[in-house]
Short mmCIF file of C-alpha atoms in Angstrom, two decimals:
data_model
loop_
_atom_site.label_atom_id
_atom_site.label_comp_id
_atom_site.label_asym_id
_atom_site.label_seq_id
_atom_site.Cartn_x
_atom_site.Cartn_y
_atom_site.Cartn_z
CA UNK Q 1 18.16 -16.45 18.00
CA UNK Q 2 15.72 -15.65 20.75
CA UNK Q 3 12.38 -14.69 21.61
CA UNK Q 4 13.20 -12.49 24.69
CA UNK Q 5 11.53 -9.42 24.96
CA UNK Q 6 15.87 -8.36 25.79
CA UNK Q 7 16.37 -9.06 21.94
CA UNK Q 8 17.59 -5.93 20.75
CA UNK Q 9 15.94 -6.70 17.29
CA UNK Q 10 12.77 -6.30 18.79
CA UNK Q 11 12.21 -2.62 18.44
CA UNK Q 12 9.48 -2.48 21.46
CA UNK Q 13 10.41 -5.76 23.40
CA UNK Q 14 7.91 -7.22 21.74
CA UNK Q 15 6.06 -7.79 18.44
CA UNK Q 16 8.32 -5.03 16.22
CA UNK Q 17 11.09 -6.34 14.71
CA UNK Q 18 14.39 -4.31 13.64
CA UNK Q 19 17.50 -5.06 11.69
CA UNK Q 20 19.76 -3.52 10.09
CA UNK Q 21 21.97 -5.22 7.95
CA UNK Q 22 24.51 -2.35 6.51
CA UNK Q 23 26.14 0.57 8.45
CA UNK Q 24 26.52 2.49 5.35
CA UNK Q 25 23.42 3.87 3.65
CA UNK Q 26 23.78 7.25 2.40
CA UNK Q 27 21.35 9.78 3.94
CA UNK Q 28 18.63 11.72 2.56
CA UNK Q 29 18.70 9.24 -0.25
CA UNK Q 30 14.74 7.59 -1.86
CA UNK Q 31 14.49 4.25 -0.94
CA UNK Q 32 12.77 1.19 -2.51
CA UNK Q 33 10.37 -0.78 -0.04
CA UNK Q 34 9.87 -4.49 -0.06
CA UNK Q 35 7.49 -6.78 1.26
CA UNK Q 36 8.41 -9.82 1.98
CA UNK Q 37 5.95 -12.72 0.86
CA UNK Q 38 4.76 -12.77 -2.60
CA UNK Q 39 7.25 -10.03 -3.23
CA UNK Q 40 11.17 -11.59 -2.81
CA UNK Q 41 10.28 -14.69 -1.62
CA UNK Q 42 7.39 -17.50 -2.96
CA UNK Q 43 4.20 -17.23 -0.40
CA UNK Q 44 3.84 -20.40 1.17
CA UNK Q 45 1.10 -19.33 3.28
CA UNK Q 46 3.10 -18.37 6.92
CA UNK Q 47 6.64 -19.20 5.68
CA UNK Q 48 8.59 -20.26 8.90
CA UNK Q 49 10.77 -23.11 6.90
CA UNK Q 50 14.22 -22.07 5.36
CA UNK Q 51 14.13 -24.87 3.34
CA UNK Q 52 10.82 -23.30 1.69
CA UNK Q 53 12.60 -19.84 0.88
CA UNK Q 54 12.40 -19.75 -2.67
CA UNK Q 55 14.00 -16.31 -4.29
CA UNK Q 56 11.20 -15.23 -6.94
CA UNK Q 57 12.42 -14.19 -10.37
CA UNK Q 58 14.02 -10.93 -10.58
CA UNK Q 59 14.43 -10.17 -6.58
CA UNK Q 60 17.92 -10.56 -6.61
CA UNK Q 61 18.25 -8.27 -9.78
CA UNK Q 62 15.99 -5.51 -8.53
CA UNK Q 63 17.65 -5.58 -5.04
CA UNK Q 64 21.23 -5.41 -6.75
CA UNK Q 65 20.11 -2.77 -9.23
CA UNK Q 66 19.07 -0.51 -5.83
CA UNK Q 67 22.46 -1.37 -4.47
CA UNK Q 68 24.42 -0.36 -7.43
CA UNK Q 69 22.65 3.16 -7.84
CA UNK Q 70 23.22 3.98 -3.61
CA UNK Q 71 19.44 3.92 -2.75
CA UNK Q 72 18.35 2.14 0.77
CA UNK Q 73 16.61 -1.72 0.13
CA UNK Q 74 13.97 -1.74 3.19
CA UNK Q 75 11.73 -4.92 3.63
CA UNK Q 76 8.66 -4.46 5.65
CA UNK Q 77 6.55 -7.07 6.26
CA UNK Q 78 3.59 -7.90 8.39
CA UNK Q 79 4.09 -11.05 10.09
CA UNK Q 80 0.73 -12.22 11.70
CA UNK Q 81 1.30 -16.01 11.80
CA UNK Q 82 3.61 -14.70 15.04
CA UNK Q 83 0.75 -12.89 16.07
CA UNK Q 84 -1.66 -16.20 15.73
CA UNK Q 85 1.12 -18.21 17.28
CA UNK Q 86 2.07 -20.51 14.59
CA UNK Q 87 5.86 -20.01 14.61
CA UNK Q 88 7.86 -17.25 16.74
CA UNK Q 89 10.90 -14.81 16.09
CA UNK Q 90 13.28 -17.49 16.61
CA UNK Q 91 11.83 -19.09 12.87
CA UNK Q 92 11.07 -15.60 11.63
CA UNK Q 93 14.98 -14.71 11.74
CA UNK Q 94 16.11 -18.42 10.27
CA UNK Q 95 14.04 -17.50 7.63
CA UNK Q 96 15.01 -14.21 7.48
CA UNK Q 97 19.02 -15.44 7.37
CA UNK Q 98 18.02 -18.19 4.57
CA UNK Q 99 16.37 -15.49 2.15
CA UNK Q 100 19.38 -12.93 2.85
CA UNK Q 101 22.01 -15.52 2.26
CA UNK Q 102 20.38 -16.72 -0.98
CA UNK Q 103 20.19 -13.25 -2.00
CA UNK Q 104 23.94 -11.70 -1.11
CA UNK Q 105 24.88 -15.09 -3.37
CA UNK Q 106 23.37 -13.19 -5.96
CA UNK Q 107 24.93 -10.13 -5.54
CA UNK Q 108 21.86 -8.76 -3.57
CA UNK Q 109 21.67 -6.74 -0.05
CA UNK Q 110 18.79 -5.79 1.89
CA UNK Q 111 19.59 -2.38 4.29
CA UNK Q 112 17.32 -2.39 6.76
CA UNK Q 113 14.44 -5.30 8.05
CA UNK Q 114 11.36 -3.94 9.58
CA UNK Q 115 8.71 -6.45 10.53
CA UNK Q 116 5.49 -6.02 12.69
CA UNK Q 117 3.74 -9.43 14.73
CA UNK Q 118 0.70 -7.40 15.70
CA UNK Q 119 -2.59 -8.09 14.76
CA UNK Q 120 -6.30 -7.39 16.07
CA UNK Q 121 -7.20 -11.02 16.29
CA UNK Q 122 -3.65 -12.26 17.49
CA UNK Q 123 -2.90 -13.93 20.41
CA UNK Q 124 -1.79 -11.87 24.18
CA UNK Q 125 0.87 -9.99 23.65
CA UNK Q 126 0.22 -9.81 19.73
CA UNK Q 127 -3.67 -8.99 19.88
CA UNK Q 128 -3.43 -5.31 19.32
CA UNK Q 129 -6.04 -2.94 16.84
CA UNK Q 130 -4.45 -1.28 14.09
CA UNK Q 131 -1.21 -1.13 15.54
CA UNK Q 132 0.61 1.57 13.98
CA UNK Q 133 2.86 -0.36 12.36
CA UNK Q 134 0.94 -2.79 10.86
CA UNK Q 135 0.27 -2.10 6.83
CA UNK Q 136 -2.01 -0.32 5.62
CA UNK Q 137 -0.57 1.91 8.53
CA UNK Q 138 2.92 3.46 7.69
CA UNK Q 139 4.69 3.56 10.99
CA UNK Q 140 7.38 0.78 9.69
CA UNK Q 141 7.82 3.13 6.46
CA UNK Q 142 7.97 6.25 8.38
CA UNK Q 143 10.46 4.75 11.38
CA UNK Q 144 13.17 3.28 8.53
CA UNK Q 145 12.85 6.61 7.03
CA UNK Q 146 13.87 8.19 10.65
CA UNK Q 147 16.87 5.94 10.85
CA UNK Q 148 18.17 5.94 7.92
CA UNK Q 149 17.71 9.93 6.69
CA UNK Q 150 15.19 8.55 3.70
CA UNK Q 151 13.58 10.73 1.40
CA UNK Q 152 9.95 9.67 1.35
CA UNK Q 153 8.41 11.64 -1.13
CA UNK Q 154 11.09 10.59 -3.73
CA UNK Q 155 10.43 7.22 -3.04
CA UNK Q 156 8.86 3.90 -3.99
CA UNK Q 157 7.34 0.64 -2.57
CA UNK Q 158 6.92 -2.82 -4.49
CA UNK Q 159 4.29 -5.43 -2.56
CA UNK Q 160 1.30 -8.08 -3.43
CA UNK Q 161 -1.76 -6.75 -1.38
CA UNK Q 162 -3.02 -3.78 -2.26
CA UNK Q 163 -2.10 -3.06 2.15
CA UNK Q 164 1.47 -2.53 1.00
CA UNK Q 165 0.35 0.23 -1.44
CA UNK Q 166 -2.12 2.02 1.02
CA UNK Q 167 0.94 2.14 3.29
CA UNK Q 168 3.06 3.40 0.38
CA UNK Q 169 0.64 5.88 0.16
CA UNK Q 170 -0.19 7.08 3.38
CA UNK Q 171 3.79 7.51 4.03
CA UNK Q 172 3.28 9.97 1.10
CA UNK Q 173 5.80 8.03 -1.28
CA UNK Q 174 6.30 8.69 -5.13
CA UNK Q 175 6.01 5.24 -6.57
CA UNK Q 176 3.58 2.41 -5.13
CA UNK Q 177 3.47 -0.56 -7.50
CA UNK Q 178 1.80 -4.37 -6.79
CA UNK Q 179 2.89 -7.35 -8.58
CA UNK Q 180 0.64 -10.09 -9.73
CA UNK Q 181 3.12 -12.82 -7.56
CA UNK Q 182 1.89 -14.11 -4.10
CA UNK Q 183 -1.54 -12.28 -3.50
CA UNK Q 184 -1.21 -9.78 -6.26
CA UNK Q 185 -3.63 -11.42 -8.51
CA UNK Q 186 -6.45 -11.57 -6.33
CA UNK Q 187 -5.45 -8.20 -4.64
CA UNK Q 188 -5.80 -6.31 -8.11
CA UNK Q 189 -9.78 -5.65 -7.70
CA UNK Q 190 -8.76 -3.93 -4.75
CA UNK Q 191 -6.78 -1.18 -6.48
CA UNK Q 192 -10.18 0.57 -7.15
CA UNK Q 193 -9.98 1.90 -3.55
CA UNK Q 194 -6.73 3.22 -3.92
CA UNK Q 195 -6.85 7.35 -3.23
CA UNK Q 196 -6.56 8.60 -6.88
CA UNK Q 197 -5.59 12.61 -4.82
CA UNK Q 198 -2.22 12.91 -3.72
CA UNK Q 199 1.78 12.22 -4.46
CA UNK Q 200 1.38 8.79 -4.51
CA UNK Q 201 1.33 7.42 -8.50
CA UNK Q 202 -0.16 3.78 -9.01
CA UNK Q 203 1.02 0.69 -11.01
CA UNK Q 204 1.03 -2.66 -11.75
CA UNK Q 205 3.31 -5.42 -12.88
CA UNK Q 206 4.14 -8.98 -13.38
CA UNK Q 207 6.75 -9.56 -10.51
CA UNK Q 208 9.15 -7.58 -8.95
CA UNK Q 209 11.72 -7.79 -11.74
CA UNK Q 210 8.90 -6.37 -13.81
CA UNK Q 211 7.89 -3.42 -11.24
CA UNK Q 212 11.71 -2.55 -10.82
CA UNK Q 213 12.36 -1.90 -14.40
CA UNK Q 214 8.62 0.07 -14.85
CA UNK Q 215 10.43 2.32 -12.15
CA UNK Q 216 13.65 2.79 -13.70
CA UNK Q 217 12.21 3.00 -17.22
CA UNK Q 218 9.86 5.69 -15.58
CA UNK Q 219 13.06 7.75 -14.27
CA UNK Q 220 12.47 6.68 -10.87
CA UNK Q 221 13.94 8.26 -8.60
CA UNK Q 222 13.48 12.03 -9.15
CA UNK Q 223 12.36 11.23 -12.66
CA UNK Q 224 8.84 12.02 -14.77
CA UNK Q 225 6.10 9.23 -15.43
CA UNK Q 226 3.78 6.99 -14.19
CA UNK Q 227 6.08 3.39 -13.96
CA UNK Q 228 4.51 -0.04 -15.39
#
């Protein structure tokens, strides 16, 4: 555990994370994005204690029902408590290793981590504008998607601010879905500025167990529908 700028994890030395956690995901398959907080695990408001990693109802059995049909699990989450100094890498990746422990216990496997410190009122070396990376911005979307051969038009993203969606979007992904866990509830007003143009189809849903099967039910992926 380290936060060297030699980590290998961190993608550009310094505040964008990479990690990938199985060697064989099948190319040019869709993919189902995660956020982290809110979304798999409770929001506790910058989590940086394992012992506060709490699995929310249904991750496990969304993440195993991706793993069982061959399609890439890819969390990316913002992490700006880095950014505003309140914990580091070293407690991002203990958390990290709680929550994936808790879920491969339940049969579960996350593919590929991408996670971005910057923010525009972070501390030096994490005060950057709109870094690229950062949600609403799609650059962690469209970088998994460049190592691991994903189809992004076929496929979806499940998160709690409506940031997560706009990314979804802007990555030009079938399926964008928020769940009414972690910020969803008070994020939900926000769907109004949601681009109602393009590939992107909208929903919402109780919790991730919920958005999952509105996906499947909608014959996602490759399928006909709008899911939820």
């Amino acid at each position: 555990m380290s936060d060297s700028p030699t980590d290998p994890r961190l993608h550009d030395g310094v505040g964008c994370w990479v990690e990938r956690l199985a060697a064989d995901v099948p190319p040019g398959r869709p993919a189902l994005f995660l956020d982290r907080d809110g979304v798999v695990v409770e929001e506790t408001h910058y989590l940086s204690d394992p012992a506060k990693v709490r699995l929310l109802d249904g991750a496990a059995r969304a993440i195993a029902g991706c793993n069982a049909r061959g399609l890439p699990v890819v969390l990316v989450t913002n992490q700006a408590g880095i950014a505003r100094g309140y914990f580091g890498w070293r407690e991002f990746e203990v958390v990290q290793r709680e929550m994936i422990g808790r879920l491969a216990a339940a049969g579960a496997r996350i593919d590929l981590v991408l996670a971005c410190a910057y923010h525009d009122t972070g501390e030096a070396p994490y005060r950057v504008a709109a870094h690229a990376w950062r949600k609403p911005n799609p650059g962690m979307i469209r970088a998994a998607a460049e190592m691991l051969a994903i189809d992004l038009p076929a496929s979806a993203v499940i998160g709690d601010k409506v940031s997560d969606l706009e990314a979804g979007a802007a990555a030009g992904l079938a399926r964008a879905v928020l769940v009414r866990t972690g910020h969803g509830g008070d994020e939900e007003a926000g769907l109004a500025r949601l681009p109602r143009s393009g590939p992107t189809a909208f929903a919402v849903a109780a919790d991730i167990g919920a958005a999952f099967d509105g996906l499947v039910a909608a014959g996602w992926p490759g399928g006909a529908g709008t899911p939820g």
